[in-house]
Amino acid sequence: MKKKYSRDLVGYGSKRVKVKWPGNAKLALQFVLNYEEGAENCTLHGDKTSEVFLSEIIGAKPIKGRHLNMESIYEYGSRRGFWRIHDLFNKKKIPLTIFGVGMALERNKEVCLAIKKANYEVASHGWRWIDYQNVSKKKEKNDMKLAVKSIKKIFGNQPTGWYTGRCSENTLDLVIDNGNFLYCSDTYSDDLPYWIKKGNKKQLMVPYTLDNNDMRFATNQGFNSGEQFYNYLKDSFDALYEEGKTSPKMMSVGLHCRLIGRPGRIQSLKKFLNYIAKFKDIWICKRVDIAKHWIKNYS
């Protein structure tokens, strides 16, 4: 085997990291709403084929032309789903981080105004909601610039967080080289933030989740009812809360406007929010809050 290996399979390992969240919370809990509608693969956007990912059409095939059913499913997220989720979090006064795709945000001024008014965190989710695996490094770098420029123009501030999602092997290097992101979330490898180094630079990674995520409503062997989603979130919360009595962790919940925003699914999210409201010793926050806390105390 090669002596130099770019992956870290050990992490914190057996070390008991003494994490102290604000207020001595047993768990840092964070909700992400992905805003992607209007930036997905679509021939109207200059793409060769239609979108195939994360919709009600599981196993969708790419169409060399407009896929009106796929387009309308995504449109549901921006037209109705966002507002249903936004109303829920606003009513309960729960902080939210938006993973915002630049092109999608540019196409919906009303959504952007609501995000501003609610004071949600807006982290960059790239310029396009596409798979960057086979995109050139040069184009990916240019798209990163467009994404940052877009959010700064709309919201007045440069995004402090980055998450591509469908990333390439170049993504993390581009984030580090950019040097302006407090954190990157293109990782699922831990229950705590951690640092990575590249030369004399270091980057904070705040892990995201694909299991505590409504995307599993749109995947094979995923959630087929809201009750399954609620039970999975509750079990994850209960396990981490129990661990938090001696070793506090963080928990992320990933949401999508066109998925959890459907009437038949939103009730499961409401039920989970009602459940966690019973706990006073948890820290419900934005991702940037976790990043700033980690930078201040665990650099």
Coordinates of C-alpha atoms in Angstrom, one line a residue:
M1 CA 0.0 0.0 0.0
K2 CA 1.1 3.6 -0.6
K3 CA 2.7 5.3 2.4
K4 CA 0.9 8.5 1.6
Y5 CA -2.9 8.2 1.6
S6 CA -5.1 11.3 1.2
R7 CA -8.1 10.0 3.2
D8 CA -8.3 10.2 7.0
L9 CA -10.0 7.0 8.2
V10 CA -9.2 7.7 11.9
G11 CA -10.6 11.1 12.7
Y12 CA -11.0 11.6 16.5
G13 CA -10.9 7.9 17.0
S14 CA -10.8 6.8 20.6
K15 CA -10.1 10.3 21.8
R16 CA -12.8 11.8 23.9
V17 CA -13.1 15.4 22.5
K18 CA -14.2 17.6 25.4
V19 CA -16.7 19.7 23.5
K20 CA -18.6 22.4 25.4
W21 CA -21.4 24.0 23.5
P22 CA -23.0 27.3 24.6
G23 CA -25.1 26.9 27.7
N24 CA -23.5 23.5 28.3
A25 CA -25.9 22.0 25.7
K26 CA -25.9 18.3 25.3
L27 CA -26.4 18.6 21.6
A28 CA -25.9 21.2 18.9
L29 CA -28.9 20.8 16.5
Q30 CA -28.9 22.5 13.1
F31 CA -31.5 22.6 10.2
V32 CA -30.6 23.2 6.6
L33 CA -33.0 24.1 3.8
N34 CA -31.6 23.5 0.4
Y35 CA -32.9 26.0 -2.2
E36 CA -32.1 24.6 -5.6
E37 CA -35.2 25.1 -7.7
G38 CA -34.5 26.9 -11.0
A39 CA -30.8 25.9 -11.2
E40 CA -31.2 22.1 -11.8
N41 CA -30.3 20.5 -15.2
C42 CA -32.7 21.8 -17.8
T43 CA -32.3 22.5 -21.5
L44 CA -33.6 26.1 -20.8
H45 CA -30.3 26.5 -18.8
G46 CA -28.2 25.3 -21.6
D47 CA -27.9 21.8 -20.4
K48 CA -27.9 18.8 -22.8
T49 CA -30.5 16.8 -20.8
S50 CA -33.2 17.2 -18.1
E51 CA -32.7 16.7 -14.4
V52 CA -32.8 13.1 -13.0
F53 CA -32.1 13.7 -9.3
L54 CA -34.2 14.1 -6.1
S55 CA -37.7 14.3 -7.4
E56 CA -40.9 12.3 -7.2
I57 CA -39.8 10.5 -10.3
I58 CA -37.4 8.0 -8.7
G59 CA -35.1 6.5 -11.3
A60 CA -35.9 9.3 -13.8
K61 CA -34.1 9.0 -17.2
P62 CA -32.4 12.1 -18.8
I63 CA -34.4 13.6 -21.6
K64 CA -32.7 15.4 -24.5
G65 CA -35.3 18.2 -24.4
R66 CA -37.6 19.7 -21.9
H67 CA -39.0 17.3 -19.2
L68 CA -42.1 19.3 -18.2
N69 CA -43.1 16.9 -15.4
M70 CA -39.6 17.2 -13.8
E71 CA -39.7 21.0 -14.2
S72 CA -43.0 21.3 -12.5
I73 CA -41.9 19.1 -9.6
Y74 CA -39.0 21.4 -9.0
E75 CA -41.3 24.4 -9.4
Y76 CA -43.5 23.1 -6.6
G77 CA -40.5 23.7 -4.3
S78 CA -40.2 27.4 -5.1
R79 CA -43.9 28.1 -5.6
R80 CA -45.3 26.4 -2.5
G81 CA -42.9 24.1 -0.6
F82 CA -40.5 26.9 0.5
W83 CA -43.4 29.0 1.9
R84 CA -44.9 26.1 3.9
I85 CA -41.4 25.3 5.5
H86 CA -40.7 29.0 6.0
D87 CA -44.0 29.6 7.7
L88 CA -43.3 26.7 10.1
F89 CA -39.8 27.8 11.1
N90 CA -40.9 31.4 11.4
K91 CA -43.8 30.5 13.6
K92 CA -41.6 28.4 15.9
K93 CA -38.8 30.9 15.8
I94 CA -36.2 28.3 14.9
P95 CA -33.0 29.4 13.2
L96 CA -32.4 28.0 9.7
T97 CA -29.4 27.8 7.3
I98 CA -30.2 28.1 3.6
F99 CA -27.9 26.2 1.3
G100 CA -28.7 28.5 -1.6
V101 CA -27.9 27.9 -5.2
G102 CA -27.0 31.2 -6.9
M103 CA -28.9 30.7 -10.1
A104 CA -32.0 29.5 -8.2
L105 CA -32.0 32.5 -5.8
E106 CA -31.6 34.9 -8.7
R107 CA -34.9 33.6 -10.1
N108 CA -37.1 34.2 -7.1
K109 CA -36.9 37.7 -5.5
E110 CA -39.9 36.9 -3.1
V111 CA -38.0 34.0 -1.6
C112 CA -34.9 36.1 -1.2
L113 CA -36.8 38.9 0.6
A114 CA -38.4 36.3 3.0
I115 CA -34.9 34.9 3.7
K116 CA -33.6 38.4 4.5
K117 CA -36.5 39.3 6.7
A118 CA -36.2 36.0 8.7
N119 CA -32.5 36.5 9.1
Y120 CA -31.6 33.0 8.0
E121 CA -28.0 32.2 7.3
V122 CA -27.3 31.9 3.5
A123 CA -24.5 29.5 2.8
S124 CA -23.5 29.0 -0.9
H125 CA -24.7 25.8 -2.5
G126 CA -22.9 26.6 -5.7
W127 CA -24.0 28.5 -8.8
R128 CA -25.8 25.5 -10.4
W129 CA -27.5 22.5 -8.9
I130 CA -25.7 20.0 -11.1
D131 CA -23.1 17.2 -10.7
Y132 CA -19.6 18.7 -10.8
Q133 CA -17.9 15.3 -11.0
N134 CA -17.0 15.7 -14.6
V135 CA -16.9 19.5 -14.8
S136 CA -13.5 21.0 -15.5
K137 CA -11.7 22.6 -12.6
K138 CA -11.6 25.9 -14.5
K139 CA -15.4 26.0 -14.9
E140 CA -16.0 24.9 -11.4
K141 CA -13.8 27.7 -10.1
N142 CA -15.6 30.2 -12.2
D143 CA -19.0 28.9 -11.0
M144 CA -17.8 29.3 -7.4
K145 CA -17.0 32.9 -8.2
L146 CA -20.5 33.4 -9.7
A147 CA -22.1 31.8 -6.7
V148 CA -20.3 34.0 -4.2
K149 CA -20.9 37.2 -6.3
S150 CA -24.6 36.3 -6.6
I151 CA -25.2 35.9 -2.8
K152 CA -23.2 39.0 -2.0
K153 CA -25.3 41.0 -4.5
I154 CA -28.7 39.7 -3.2
F155 CA -28.0 39.6 0.5
G156 CA -25.3 42.2 0.9
N157 CA -22.8 39.8 2.5
Q158 CA -20.4 37.2 1.2
P159 CA -21.4 33.6 2.2
T160 CA -19.3 32.2 5.1
G161 CA -20.2 28.6 4.3
W162 CA -19.9 26.4 1.3
Y163 CA -21.6 23.2 0.2
T164 CA -21.6 21.9 -3.4
G165 CA -23.3 18.6 -2.7
R166 CA -22.6 16.9 -6.0
C167 CA -18.9 17.8 -5.7
S168 CA -15.8 16.9 -7.6
E169 CA -12.3 15.9 -6.5
N170 CA -11.4 19.6 -7.1
T171 CA -14.1 21.1 -4.9
L172 CA -12.3 21.1 -1.5
D173 CA -9.1 22.5 -3.0
L174 CA -11.0 25.3 -4.6
V175 CA -12.7 26.1 -1.3
I176 CA -9.4 26.2 0.5
D177 CA -7.7 28.2 -2.2
N178 CA -10.6 30.7 -2.1
G179 CA -9.8 31.2 1.6
N180 CA -12.9 33.2 2.4
F181 CA -15.2 30.4 3.8
L182 CA -15.3 29.9 7.5
Y183 CA -16.5 26.4 6.9
C184 CA -17.1 23.7 4.2
S185 CA -19.9 21.1 4.5
D186 CA -18.9 18.8 1.7
T187 CA -18.3 15.9 4.1
Y188 CA -20.4 13.4 6.0
S189 CA -17.6 11.8 8.0
D190 CA -18.2 12.8 11.6
D191 CA -20.6 14.0 14.3
L192 CA -18.3 16.9 15.1
P193 CA -16.5 19.7 13.1
Y194 CA -12.9 19.1 12.3
W195 CA -9.9 20.8 10.6
I196 CA -8.1 19.7 7.5
K197 CA -4.8 21.1 6.2
K198 CA -3.4 21.9 2.8
G199 CA 0.1 23.2 2.9
N200 CA 0.1 26.1 5.3
K201 CA -3.7 26.6 5.0
K202 CA -6.4 24.9 7.1
Q203 CA -10.1 24.6 6.5
L204 CA -12.9 23.9 9.0
M205 CA -15.2 21.2 7.9
V206 CA -18.7 21.1 9.4
P207 CA -20.2 17.8 8.4
Y208 CA -23.6 17.5 6.8
T209 CA -25.9 14.6 6.6
L210 CA -27.6 12.3 3.9
D211 CA -29.4 10.1 6.4
N212 CA -31.2 12.7 8.6
N213 CA -32.3 14.1 5.3
D214 CA -35.7 14.3 3.5
M215 CA -33.8 13.3 0.3
R216 CA -34.5 9.8 1.3
F217 CA -38.2 10.3 0.3
A218 CA -36.8 10.4 -3.2
T219 CA -34.4 7.5 -3.2
N220 CA -34.6 3.7 -3.5
Q221 CA -35.0 2.1 0.0
G222 CA -35.8 5.5 1.5
F223 CA -38.6 6.9 3.6
N224 CA -42.0 6.1 2.1
S225 CA -44.0 7.9 4.9
G226 CA -43.6 10.9 7.1
E227 CA -43.8 8.6 10.1
Q228 CA -40.5 6.9 9.0
F229 CA -38.8 10.3 8.6
Y230 CA -40.0 11.4 12.1
N231 CA -38.9 8.1 13.8
Y232 CA -35.5 8.3 12.1
L233 CA -34.9 11.9 13.2
K234 CA -36.2 11.1 16.7
D235 CA -33.9 8.0 17.1
S236 CA -30.9 10.0 15.8
F237 CA -31.7 12.8 18.3
D238 CA -32.2 10.5 21.2
A239 CA -29.0 8.6 20.6
L240 CA -26.9 11.8 20.3
Y241 CA -28.6 13.4 23.2
E242 CA -27.8 10.4 25.4
E243 CA -24.2 10.5 24.2
G244 CA -24.2 14.3 24.9
K245 CA -24.4 13.7 28.7
T246 CA -20.7 12.8 28.6
S247 CA -19.6 13.6 25.0
P248 CA -21.6 16.4 23.2
K249 CA -22.0 16.1 19.4
M250 CA -23.8 17.9 16.6
M251 CA -26.8 16.8 14.6
S252 CA -27.8 18.1 11.1
V253 CA -31.2 17.8 9.5
G254 CA -31.3 18.3 5.7
L255 CA -34.5 19.6 4.0
H256 CA -35.6 20.4 0.5
C257 CA -38.4 22.7 -0.6
R258 CA -39.9 20.3 -3.1
L259 CA -39.7 17.3 -0.8
I260 CA -40.6 18.0 2.9
G261 CA -42.6 21.0 1.6
R262 CA -45.3 18.5 0.4
P263 CA -48.5 18.4 2.6
G264 CA -48.1 14.7 3.2
R265 CA -44.6 15.1 4.6
I266 CA -44.6 18.5 6.5
Q267 CA -46.5 17.0 9.4
S268 CA -43.5 14.7 10.2
L269 CA -41.2 17.7 10.5
K270 CA -43.8 19.6 12.7
K271 CA -43.9 16.5 14.9
F272 CA -40.1 16.4 15.3
L273 CA -40.0 20.2 16.0
N274 CA -42.6 19.7 18.7
Y275 CA -40.6 16.8 20.2
I276 CA -37.4 18.7 20.5
A277 CA -39.2 21.7 22.1
K278 CA -39.4 19.6 25.2
F279 CA -35.6 19.7 25.7
K280 CA -34.1 22.8 27.2
D281 CA -30.5 21.7 27.2
I282 CA -29.9 21.6 23.5
W283 CA -28.5 24.4 21.2
I284 CA -30.5 24.9 18.1
C285 CA -28.4 27.2 15.9
K286 CA -27.2 28.1 12.4
R287 CA -24.3 26.4 10.8
V288 CA -22.2 29.5 10.9
D289 CA -22.8 29.6 14.7
I290 CA -21.2 26.2 15.0
A291 CA -18.3 27.2 12.8
K292 CA -17.6 30.4 14.8
H293 CA -17.8 28.5 18.1
W294 CA -15.4 25.9 16.8
I295 CA -13.0 28.5 15.4
K296 CA -13.0 30.4 18.7
N297 CA -12.6 27.4 21.0
Y298 CA -11.0 24.5 19.0
S299 CA -8.5 26.0 16.6

